[in-house]
CSV table of C-alpha atoms in Angstrom, one decimal:
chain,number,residue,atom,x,y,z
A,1413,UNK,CA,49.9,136.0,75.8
A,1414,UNK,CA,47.9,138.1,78.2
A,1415,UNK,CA,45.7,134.8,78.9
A,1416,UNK,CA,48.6,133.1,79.5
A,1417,UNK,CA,49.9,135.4,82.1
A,1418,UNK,CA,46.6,136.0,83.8
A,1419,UNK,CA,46.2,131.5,84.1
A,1420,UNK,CA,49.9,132.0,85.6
A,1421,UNK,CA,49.3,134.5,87.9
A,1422,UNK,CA,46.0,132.9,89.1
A,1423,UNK,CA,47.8,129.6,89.2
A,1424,UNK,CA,51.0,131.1,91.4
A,1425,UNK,CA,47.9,132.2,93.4
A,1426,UNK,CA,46.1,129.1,94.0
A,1427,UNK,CA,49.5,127.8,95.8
A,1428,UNK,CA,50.5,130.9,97.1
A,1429,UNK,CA,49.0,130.6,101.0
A,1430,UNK,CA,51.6,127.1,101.1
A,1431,UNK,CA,54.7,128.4,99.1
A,1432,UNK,CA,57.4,130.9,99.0
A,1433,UNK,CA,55.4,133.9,99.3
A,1434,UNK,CA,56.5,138.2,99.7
A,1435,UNK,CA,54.2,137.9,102.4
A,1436,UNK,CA,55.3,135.8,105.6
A,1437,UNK,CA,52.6,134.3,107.5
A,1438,UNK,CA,53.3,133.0,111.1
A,1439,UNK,CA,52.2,132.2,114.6
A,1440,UNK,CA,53.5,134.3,117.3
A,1441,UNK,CA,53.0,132.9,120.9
A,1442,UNK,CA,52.7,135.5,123.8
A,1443,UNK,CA,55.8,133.5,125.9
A,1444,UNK,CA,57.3,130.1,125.4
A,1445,UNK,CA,58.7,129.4,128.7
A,1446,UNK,CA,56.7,129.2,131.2
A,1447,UNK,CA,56.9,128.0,134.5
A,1448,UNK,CA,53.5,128.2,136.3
A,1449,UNK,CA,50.5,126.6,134.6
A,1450,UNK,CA,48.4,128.9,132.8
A,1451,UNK,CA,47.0,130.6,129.5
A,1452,UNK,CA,49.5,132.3,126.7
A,1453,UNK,CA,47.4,133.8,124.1
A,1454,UNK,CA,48.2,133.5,120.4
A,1455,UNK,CA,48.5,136.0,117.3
A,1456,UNK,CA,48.6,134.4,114.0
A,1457,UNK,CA,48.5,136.4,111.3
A,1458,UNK,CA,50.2,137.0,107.6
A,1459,UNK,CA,52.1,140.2,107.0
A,1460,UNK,CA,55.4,142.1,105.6
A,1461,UNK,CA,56.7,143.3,108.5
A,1462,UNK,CA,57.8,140.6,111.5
A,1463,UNK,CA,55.6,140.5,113.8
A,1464,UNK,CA,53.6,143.3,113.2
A,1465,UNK,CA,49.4,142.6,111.7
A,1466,UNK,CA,49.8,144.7,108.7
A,1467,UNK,CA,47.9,143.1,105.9
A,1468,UNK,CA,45.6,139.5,106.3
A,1469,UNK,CA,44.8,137.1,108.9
A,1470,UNK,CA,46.5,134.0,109.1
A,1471,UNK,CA,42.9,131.0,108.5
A,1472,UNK,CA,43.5,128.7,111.3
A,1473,UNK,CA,41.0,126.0,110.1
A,1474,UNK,CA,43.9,123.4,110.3
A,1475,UNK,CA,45.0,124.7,113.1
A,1476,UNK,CA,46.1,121.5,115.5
A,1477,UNK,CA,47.7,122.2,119.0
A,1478,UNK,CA,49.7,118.8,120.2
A,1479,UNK,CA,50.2,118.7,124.4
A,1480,UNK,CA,53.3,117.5,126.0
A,1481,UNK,CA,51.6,113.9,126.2
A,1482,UNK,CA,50.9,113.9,122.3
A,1483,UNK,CA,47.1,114.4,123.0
A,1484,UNK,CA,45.4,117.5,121.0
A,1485,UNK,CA,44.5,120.5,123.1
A,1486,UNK,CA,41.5,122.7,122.1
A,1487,UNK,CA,42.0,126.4,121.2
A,1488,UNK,CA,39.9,129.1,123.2
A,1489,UNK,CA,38.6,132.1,122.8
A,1490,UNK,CA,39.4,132.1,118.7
A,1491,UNK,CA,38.9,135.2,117.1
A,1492,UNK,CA,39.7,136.5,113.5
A,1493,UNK,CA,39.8,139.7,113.4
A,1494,UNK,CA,40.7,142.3,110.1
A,1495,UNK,CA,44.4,141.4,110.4
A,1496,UNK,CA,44.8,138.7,112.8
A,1497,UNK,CA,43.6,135.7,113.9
A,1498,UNK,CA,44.2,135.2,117.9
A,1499,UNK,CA,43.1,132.4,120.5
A,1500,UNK,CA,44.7,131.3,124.1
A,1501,UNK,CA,45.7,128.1,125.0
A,1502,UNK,CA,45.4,126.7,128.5
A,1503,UNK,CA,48.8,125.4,129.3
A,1504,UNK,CA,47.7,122.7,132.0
A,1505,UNK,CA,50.3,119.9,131.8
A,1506,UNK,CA,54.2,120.0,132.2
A,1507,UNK,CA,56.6,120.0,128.7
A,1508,UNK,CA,56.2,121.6,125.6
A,1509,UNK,CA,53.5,122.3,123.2
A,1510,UNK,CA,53.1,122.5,119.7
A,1511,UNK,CA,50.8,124.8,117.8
A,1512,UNK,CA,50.7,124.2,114.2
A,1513,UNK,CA,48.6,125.1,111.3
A,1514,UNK,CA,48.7,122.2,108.7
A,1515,UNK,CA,47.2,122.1,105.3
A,1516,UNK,CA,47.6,119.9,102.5
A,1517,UNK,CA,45.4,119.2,99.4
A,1518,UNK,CA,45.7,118.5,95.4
A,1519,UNK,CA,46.0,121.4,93.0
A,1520,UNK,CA,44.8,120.3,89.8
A,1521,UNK,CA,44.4,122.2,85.7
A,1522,UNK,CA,43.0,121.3,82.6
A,1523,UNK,CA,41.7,122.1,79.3
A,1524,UNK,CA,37.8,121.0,79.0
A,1525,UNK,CA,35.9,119.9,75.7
A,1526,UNK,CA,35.3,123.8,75.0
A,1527,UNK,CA,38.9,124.7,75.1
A,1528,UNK,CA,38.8,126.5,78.2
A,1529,UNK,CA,41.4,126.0,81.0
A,1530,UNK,CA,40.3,124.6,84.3
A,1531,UNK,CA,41.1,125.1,87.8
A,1532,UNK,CA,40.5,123.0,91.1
A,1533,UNK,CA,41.3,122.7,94.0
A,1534,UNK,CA,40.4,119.4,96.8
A,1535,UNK,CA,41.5,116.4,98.2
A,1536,UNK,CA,42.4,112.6,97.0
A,1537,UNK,CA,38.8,111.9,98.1
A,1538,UNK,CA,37.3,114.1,96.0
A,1539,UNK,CA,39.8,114.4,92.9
A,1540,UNK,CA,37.8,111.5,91.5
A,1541,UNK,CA,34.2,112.9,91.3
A,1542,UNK,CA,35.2,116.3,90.6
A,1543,UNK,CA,37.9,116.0,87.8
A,1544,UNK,CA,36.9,114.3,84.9
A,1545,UNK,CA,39.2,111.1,83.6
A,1546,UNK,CA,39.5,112.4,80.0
A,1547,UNK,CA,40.7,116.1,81.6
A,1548,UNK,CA,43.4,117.3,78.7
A,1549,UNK,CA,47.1,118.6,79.5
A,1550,UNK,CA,46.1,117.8,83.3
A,1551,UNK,CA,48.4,119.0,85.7
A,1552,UNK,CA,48.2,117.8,89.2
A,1553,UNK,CA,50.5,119.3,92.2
A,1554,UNK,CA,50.5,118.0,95.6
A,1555,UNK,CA,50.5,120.7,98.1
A,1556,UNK,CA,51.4,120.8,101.9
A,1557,UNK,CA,52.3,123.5,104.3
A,1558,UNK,CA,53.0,123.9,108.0
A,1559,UNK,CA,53.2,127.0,110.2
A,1560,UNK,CA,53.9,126.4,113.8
A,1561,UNK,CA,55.8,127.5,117.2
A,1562,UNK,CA,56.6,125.9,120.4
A,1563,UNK,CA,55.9,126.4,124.1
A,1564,UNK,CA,57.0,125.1,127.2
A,1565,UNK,CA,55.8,124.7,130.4
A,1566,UNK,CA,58.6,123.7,133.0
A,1567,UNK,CA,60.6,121.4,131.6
A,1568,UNK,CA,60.9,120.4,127.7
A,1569,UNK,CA,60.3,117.3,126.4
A,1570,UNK,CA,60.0,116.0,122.7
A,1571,UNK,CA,56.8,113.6,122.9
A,1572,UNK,CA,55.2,116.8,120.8
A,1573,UNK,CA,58.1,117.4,118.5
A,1574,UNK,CA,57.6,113.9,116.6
A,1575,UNK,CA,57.3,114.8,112.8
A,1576,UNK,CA,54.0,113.0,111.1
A,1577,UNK,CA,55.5,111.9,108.2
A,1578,UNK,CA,53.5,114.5,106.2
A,1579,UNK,CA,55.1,117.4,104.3
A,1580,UNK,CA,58.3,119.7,105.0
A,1581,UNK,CA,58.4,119.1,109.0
A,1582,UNK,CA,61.1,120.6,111.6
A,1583,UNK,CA,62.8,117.9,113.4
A,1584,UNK,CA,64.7,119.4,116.2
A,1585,UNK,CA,68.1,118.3,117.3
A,1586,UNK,CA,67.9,121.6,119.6
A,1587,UNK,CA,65.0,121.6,121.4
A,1588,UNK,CA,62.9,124.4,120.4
A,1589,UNK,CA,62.2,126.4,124.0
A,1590,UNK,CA,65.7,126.0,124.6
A,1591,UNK,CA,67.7,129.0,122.3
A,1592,UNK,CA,70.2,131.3,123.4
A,1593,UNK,CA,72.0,134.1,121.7
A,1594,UNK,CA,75.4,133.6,120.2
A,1595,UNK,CA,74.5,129.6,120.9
A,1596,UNK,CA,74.0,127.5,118.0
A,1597,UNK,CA,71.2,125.6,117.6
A,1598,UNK,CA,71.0,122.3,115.1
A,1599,UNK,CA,67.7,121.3,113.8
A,1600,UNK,CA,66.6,118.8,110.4
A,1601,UNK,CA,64.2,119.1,107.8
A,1602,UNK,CA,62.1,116.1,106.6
A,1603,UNK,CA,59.6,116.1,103.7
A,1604,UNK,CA,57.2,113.4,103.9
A,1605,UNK,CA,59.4,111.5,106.5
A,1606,UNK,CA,62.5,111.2,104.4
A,1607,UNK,CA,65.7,114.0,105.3
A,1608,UNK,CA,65.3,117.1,103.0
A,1609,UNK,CA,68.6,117.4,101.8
A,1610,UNK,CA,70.3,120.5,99.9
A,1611,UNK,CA,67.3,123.1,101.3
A,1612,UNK,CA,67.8,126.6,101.4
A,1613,UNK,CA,66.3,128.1,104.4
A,1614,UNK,CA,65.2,131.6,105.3
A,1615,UNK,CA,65.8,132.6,108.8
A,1616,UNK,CA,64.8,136.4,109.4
A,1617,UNK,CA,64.7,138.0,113.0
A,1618,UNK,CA,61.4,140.1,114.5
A,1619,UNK,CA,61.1,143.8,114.7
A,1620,UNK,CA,61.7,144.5,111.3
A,1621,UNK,CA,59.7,147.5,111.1
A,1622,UNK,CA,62.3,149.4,112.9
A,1623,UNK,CA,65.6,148.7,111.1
A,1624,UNK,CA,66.4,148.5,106.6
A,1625,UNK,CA,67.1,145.1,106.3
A,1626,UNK,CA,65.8,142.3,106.7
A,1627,UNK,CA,68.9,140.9,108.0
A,1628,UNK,CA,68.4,137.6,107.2
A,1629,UNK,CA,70.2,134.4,107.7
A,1630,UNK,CA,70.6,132.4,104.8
A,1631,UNK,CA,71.8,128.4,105.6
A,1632,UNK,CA,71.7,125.1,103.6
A,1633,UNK,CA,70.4,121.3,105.0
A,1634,UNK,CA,73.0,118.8,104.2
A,1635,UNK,CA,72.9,115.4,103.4
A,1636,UNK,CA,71.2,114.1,106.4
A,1637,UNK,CA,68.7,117.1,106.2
A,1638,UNK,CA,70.5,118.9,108.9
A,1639,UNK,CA,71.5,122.8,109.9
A,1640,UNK,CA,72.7,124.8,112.5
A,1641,UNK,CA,72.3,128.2,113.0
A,1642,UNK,CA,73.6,130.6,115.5
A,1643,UNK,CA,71.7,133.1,116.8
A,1644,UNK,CA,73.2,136.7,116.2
A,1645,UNK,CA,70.7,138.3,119.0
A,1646,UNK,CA,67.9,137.3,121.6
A,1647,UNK,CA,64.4,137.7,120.5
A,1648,UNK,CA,61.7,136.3,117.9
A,1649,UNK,CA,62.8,134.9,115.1
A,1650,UNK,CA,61.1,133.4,111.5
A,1651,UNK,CA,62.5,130.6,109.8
A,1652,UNK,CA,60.9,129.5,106.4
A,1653,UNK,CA,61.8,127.0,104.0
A,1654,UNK,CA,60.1,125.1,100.9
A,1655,UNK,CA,60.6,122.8,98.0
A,1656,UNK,CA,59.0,121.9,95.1
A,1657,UNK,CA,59.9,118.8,92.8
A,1658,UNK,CA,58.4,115.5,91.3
A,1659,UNK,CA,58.3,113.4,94.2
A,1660,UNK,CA,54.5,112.9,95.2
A,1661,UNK,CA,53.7,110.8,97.2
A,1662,UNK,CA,49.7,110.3,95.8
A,1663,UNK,CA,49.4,108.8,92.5
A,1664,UNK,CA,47.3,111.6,90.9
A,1665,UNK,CA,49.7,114.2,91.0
A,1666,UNK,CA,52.8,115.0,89.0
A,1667,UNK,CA,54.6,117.7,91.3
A,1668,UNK,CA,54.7,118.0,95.1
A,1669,UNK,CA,55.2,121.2,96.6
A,1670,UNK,CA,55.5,121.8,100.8
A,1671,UNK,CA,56.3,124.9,102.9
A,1672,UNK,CA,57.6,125.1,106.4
A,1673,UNK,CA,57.6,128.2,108.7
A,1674,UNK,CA,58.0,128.5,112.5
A,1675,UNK,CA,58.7,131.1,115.0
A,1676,UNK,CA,61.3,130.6,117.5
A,1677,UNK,CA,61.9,132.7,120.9
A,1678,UNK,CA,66.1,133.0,121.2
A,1679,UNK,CA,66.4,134.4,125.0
A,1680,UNK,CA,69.2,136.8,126.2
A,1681,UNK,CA,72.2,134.6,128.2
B,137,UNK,CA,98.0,97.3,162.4
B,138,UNK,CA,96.6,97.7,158.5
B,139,UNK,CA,92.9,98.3,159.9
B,140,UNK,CA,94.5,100.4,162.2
B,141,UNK,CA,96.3,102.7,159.7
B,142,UNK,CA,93.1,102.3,157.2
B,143,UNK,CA,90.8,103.7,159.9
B,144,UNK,CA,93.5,106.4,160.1
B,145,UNK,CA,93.7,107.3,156.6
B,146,UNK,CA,90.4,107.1,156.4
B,147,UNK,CA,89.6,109.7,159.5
B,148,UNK,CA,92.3,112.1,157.5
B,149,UNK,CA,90.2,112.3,154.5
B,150,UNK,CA,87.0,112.7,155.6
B,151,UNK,CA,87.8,115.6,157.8
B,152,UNK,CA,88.2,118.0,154.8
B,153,UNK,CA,84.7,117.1,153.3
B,154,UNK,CA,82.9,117.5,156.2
B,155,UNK,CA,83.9,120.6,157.7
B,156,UNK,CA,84.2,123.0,154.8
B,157,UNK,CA,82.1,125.6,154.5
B,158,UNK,CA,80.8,128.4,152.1
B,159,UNK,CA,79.8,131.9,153.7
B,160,UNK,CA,78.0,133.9,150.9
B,161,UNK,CA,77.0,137.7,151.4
B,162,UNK,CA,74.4,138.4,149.0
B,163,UNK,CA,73.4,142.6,148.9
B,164,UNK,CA,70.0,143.6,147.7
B,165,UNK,CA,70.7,147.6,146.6
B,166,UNK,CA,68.0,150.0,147.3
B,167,UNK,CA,66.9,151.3,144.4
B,168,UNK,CA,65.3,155.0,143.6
B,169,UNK,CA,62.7,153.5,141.4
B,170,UNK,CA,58.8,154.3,141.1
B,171,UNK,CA,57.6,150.6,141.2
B,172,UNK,CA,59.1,148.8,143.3
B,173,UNK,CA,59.2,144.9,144.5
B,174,UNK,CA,61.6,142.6,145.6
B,175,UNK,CA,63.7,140.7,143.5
B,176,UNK,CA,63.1,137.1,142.7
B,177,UNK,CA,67.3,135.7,143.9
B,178,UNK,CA,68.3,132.1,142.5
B,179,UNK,CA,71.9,130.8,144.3
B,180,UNK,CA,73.6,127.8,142.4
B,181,UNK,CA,76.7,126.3,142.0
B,182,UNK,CA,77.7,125.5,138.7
B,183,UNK,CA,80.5,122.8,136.8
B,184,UNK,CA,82.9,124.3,134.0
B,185,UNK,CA,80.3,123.1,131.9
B,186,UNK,CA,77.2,125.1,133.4
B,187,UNK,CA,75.8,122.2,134.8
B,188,UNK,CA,74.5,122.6,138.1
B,189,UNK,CA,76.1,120.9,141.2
B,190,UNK,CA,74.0,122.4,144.0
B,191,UNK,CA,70.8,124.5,144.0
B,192,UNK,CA,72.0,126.8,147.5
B,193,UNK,CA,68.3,129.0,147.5
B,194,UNK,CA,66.0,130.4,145.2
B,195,UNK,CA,64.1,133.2,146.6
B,196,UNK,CA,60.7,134.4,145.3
B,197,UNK,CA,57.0,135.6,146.2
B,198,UNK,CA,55.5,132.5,148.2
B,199,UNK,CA,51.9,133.4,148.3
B,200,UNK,CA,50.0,133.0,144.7
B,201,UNK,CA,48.0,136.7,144.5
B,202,UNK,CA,45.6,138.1,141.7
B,203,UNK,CA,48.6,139.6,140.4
B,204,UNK,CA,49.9,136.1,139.1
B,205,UNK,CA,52.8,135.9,142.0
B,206,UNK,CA,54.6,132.2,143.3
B,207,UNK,CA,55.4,130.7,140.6
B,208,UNK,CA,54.5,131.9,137.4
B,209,UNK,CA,57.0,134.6,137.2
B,210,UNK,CA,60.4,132.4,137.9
B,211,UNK,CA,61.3,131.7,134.4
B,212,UNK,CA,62.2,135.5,134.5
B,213,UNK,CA,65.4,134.1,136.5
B,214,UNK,CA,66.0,132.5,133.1
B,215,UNK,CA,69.7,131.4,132.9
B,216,UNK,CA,68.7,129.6,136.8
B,217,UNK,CA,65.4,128.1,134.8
B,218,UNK,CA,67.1,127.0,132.3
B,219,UNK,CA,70.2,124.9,134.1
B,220,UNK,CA,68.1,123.8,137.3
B,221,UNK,CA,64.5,125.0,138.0
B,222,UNK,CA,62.6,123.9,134.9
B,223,UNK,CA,63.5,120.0,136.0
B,224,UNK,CA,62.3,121.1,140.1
B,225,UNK,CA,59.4,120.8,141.3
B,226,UNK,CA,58.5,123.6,144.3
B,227,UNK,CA,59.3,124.4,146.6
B,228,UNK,CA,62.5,122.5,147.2
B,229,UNK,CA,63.2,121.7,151.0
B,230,UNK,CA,66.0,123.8,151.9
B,231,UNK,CA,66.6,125.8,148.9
B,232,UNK,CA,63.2,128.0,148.2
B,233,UNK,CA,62.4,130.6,150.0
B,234,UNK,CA,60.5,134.0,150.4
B,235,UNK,CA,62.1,137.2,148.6
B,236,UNK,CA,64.4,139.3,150.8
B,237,UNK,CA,64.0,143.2,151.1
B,238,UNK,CA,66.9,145.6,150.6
B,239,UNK,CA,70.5,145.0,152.6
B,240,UNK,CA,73.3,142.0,153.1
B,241,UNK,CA,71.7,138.8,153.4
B,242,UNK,CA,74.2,136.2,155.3
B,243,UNK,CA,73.4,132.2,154.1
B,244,UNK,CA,76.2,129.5,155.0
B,245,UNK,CA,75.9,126.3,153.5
B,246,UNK,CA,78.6,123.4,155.0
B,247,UNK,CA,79.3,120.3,153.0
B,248,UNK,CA,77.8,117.0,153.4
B,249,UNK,CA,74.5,119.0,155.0
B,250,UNK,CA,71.5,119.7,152.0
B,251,UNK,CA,71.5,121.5,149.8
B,252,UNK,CA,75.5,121.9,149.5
B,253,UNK,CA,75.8,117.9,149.8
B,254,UNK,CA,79.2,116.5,148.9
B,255,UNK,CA,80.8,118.2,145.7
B,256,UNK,CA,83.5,116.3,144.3
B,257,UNK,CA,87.4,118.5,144.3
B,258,UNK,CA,87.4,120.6,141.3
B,259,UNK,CA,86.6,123.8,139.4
B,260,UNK,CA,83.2,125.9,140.3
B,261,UNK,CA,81.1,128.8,140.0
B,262,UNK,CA,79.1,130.4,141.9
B,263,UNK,CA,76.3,132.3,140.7
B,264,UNK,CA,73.7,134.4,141.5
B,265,UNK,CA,71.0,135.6,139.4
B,266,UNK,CA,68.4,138.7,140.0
B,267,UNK,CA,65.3,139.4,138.1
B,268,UNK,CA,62.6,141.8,139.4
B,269,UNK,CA,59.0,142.7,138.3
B,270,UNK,CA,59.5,145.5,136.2
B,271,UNK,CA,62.9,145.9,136.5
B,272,UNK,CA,66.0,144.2,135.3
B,273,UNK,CA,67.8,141.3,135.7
B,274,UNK,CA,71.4,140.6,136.7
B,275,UNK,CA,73.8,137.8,137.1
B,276,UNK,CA,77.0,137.4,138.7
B,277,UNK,CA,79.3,134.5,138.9
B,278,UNK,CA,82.4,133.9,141.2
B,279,UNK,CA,84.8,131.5,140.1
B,280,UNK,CA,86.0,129.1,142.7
B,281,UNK,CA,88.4,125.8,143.8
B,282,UNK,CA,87.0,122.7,145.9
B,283,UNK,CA,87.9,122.4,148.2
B,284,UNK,CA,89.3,124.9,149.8
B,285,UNK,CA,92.7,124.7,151.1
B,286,UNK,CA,93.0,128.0,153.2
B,287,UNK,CA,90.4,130.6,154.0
B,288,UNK,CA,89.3,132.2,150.8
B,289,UNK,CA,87.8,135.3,150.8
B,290,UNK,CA,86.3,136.2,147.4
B,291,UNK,CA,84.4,138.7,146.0
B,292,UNK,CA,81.8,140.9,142.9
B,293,UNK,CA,79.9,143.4,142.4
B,294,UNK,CA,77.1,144.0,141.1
B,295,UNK,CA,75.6,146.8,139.1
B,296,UNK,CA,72.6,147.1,139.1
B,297,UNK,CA,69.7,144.3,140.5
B,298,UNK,CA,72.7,143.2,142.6
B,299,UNK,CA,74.5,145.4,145.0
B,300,UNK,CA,78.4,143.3,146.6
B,301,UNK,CA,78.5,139.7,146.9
B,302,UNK,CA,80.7,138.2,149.1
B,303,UNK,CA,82.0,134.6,149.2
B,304,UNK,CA,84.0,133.0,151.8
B,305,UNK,CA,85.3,129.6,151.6
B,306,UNK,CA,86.0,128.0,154.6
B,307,UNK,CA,88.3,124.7,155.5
């Protein structure tokens, strides 16, 4: 019983960084309308509060920043630090920008010749040579997760904005730099490509440290994958959603699981 | 005789269009402040819809400085940046400008010239938007008819950024 509770609790943790999680991790961009080329510097960090560092880091090793023309854009000046990770961006071409941190990989458990219960963690590529074919009760769960905000510089456009195919992706109907309060905005949710339909989705505004709830916005996707959500207030707000079913789209694995998060800026009218 | 009474008709209507004219007092209040600089002034006219008709001026810090002026800080007139300026690229001929200091600012813009052009008869706003560096922001809006079929005095008042705006509309 207790070693079945400490394999579940170590298992919840092997997937924790890319699913529902107390903590909420995000990427919080110093402005996202701009309209003079230039640098915006970046925070990215996971914590309880919004947006406050108050616990880890947020690992930006899949960190991937797409330009306006859908070329990558280098990070500067990347620093992780005790409780944030921070970097600027040089913001040199009109439209908007998307900074995302994207990680996927297989999640994989056995029982070995010995009896005891094995963990891993890798890729397709290396599921193979590292997990052994006659692996008992092996359970294999796909894993994906994004965390991302957008930025514009002068005007928006959407050349940025085009979902991969890959995991629980934000496809906007609204254009992301372009949220007002008491407007609503309409956005879709895609996992691998395909409308996620019937999602819950957590939308909780910034400065949470300074009120007693987290006042947050509950909506559903429909059908078609789609939401709207008006905006009670202006400022920064974080929207997270995720799923988990047996819909994976590599052979090896039994379960898929993805997570989406991104900040938003809602200006004042 | 029909050319004749086309030509007529013709002289009639075009009269209107190219004669009216919009007088617009803007006031810039002085302000008992510690810091202070001169607003950054966007004038638009605006559909029912809040899509922009004309761009009338948009007045900001010219010179680029150290302290990240021309550009860089117009998104703070964001409502203005968000209909109209995000899609310019500046400075616009006719419309941009340098700041203004404190007191009434006189502009008249007369239709069929840049940058009033030829609006088409129908409902408008006018608005004016204020935002200055470490200050506030303000936005005021003036409902109006084109065109105008009498002299039109209209009028608002602003609170803050903005001190009286005046609006004359004239046949």
């Amino acid at each position: 019983m207790k070693s079945a509770l400490k394999w579940a609790v170590l298992g919840l943790a092997a997937v924790l960084p890319l699913s529902v999680q107390a903590h909420k991790a995000w990427i919080l961009p110093s402005q996202t309308v701009l309209s003079k080329a230039g640098w915006i510097t970046v925070d990215a960090a996971v914590s309880n509060d919004l947006f406050y560092f108050n616990h880890v880091p947020l690992r930006v090793e899949g960190l991937i920043i797409t330009g306006p023309d859908g070329a990558a854009v280098e990070a500067q000046n990347s620093h992780t630090g005790k409780y944030r990770t921070t970097f600027d961006v040089d913001l040199s071409k009109d439209g908007t920008y998307r900074i995302a941190t994207v990680n996927s990989g297989l999640f994989a458990n056995w029982v070995d010749e010995k009896g005891e219960r094995k963990r891993w963690r890798g890729s397709p590529e290396t599921f193979a040579k590292e997990v052994p074919a006659n692996a008992k009760e092996l359970k294999v769960t796909q894993s994906s997760g994004r965390i991302e905000t957008f930025v514009t510089l002068g005007k928006p456009n959407e050349t940025a904005l085009k979902p991969s195919g890959q995991g629980l992706e934000l496809v906007p109907v609204t254009h992301p730099n372009d949220l007002f309060a008491g407007e609503a905005a309409t956005f879709a949710l895609q996992i691998d490509g395909k409308p996620a339909a019937d999602l819950e989705i957590e939308i909780v505004p910034g400065g949470s440290r300074y009120r007693d709830r987290q006042d947050e916005i509950k909506v559903k996707t429909d059908a078609q994958g789609r939401f709207s959500v008006t905006w009670p207030q202006a400022g920064m707000y974080w929207l997270e959603a995720s799923l988990s079913d047996s819909h994976a789209s590599l052979p090896q694995a039994s379960e898929r699981r993805a997570s989406y998060v991104a900040t938003f800026e809602v200006l004042p009218q | 005789m029909r050319a004749l009474l086309a030509l007529c008709l013709c002289g009639v209507l075009s009269v209107p269009a190219t004669a009216a004219q919009i007088d617009l007092t803007v006031e810039i209040p002085s302000l008992d402040v510690s810091e202070y600089h001169r607003p950054y002034v966007a004038i638009w006219i605006e559909r029912p819809d809040n899509s922009v008709a004309a761009n009338l001026a948009a007045w900001y810090q010219q010179k680029d400085t150290n302290e990240g002026a021309g550009t860089k800080w117009l998104a703070d007139l964001r409502q203005w940046w968000r209909r109209s300026g995000r899609e310019q690229s500046f400075p616009i001929d006719g419309v941009t400008g340098a700041t203004r200091p404190v007191g009434q600012h006189k502009v008249s813009f007369s239709s069929g010239k840049a940058p009033l052009g030829d609006l088409p008869p129908g409902s408008y706003r006018l608005v004016v938007e204020a935002a200055r560096e470490v200050g506030g922001r303000e936005l005021l809006t003036i409902p109006f008819e084109w065109p105008p079929q009498a002299s039109q005095h209209l009028s608002a008042q602003g609170k803050n950024e903005l001190g009286a705006l005046a609006l004359d509309l004239v046949p």
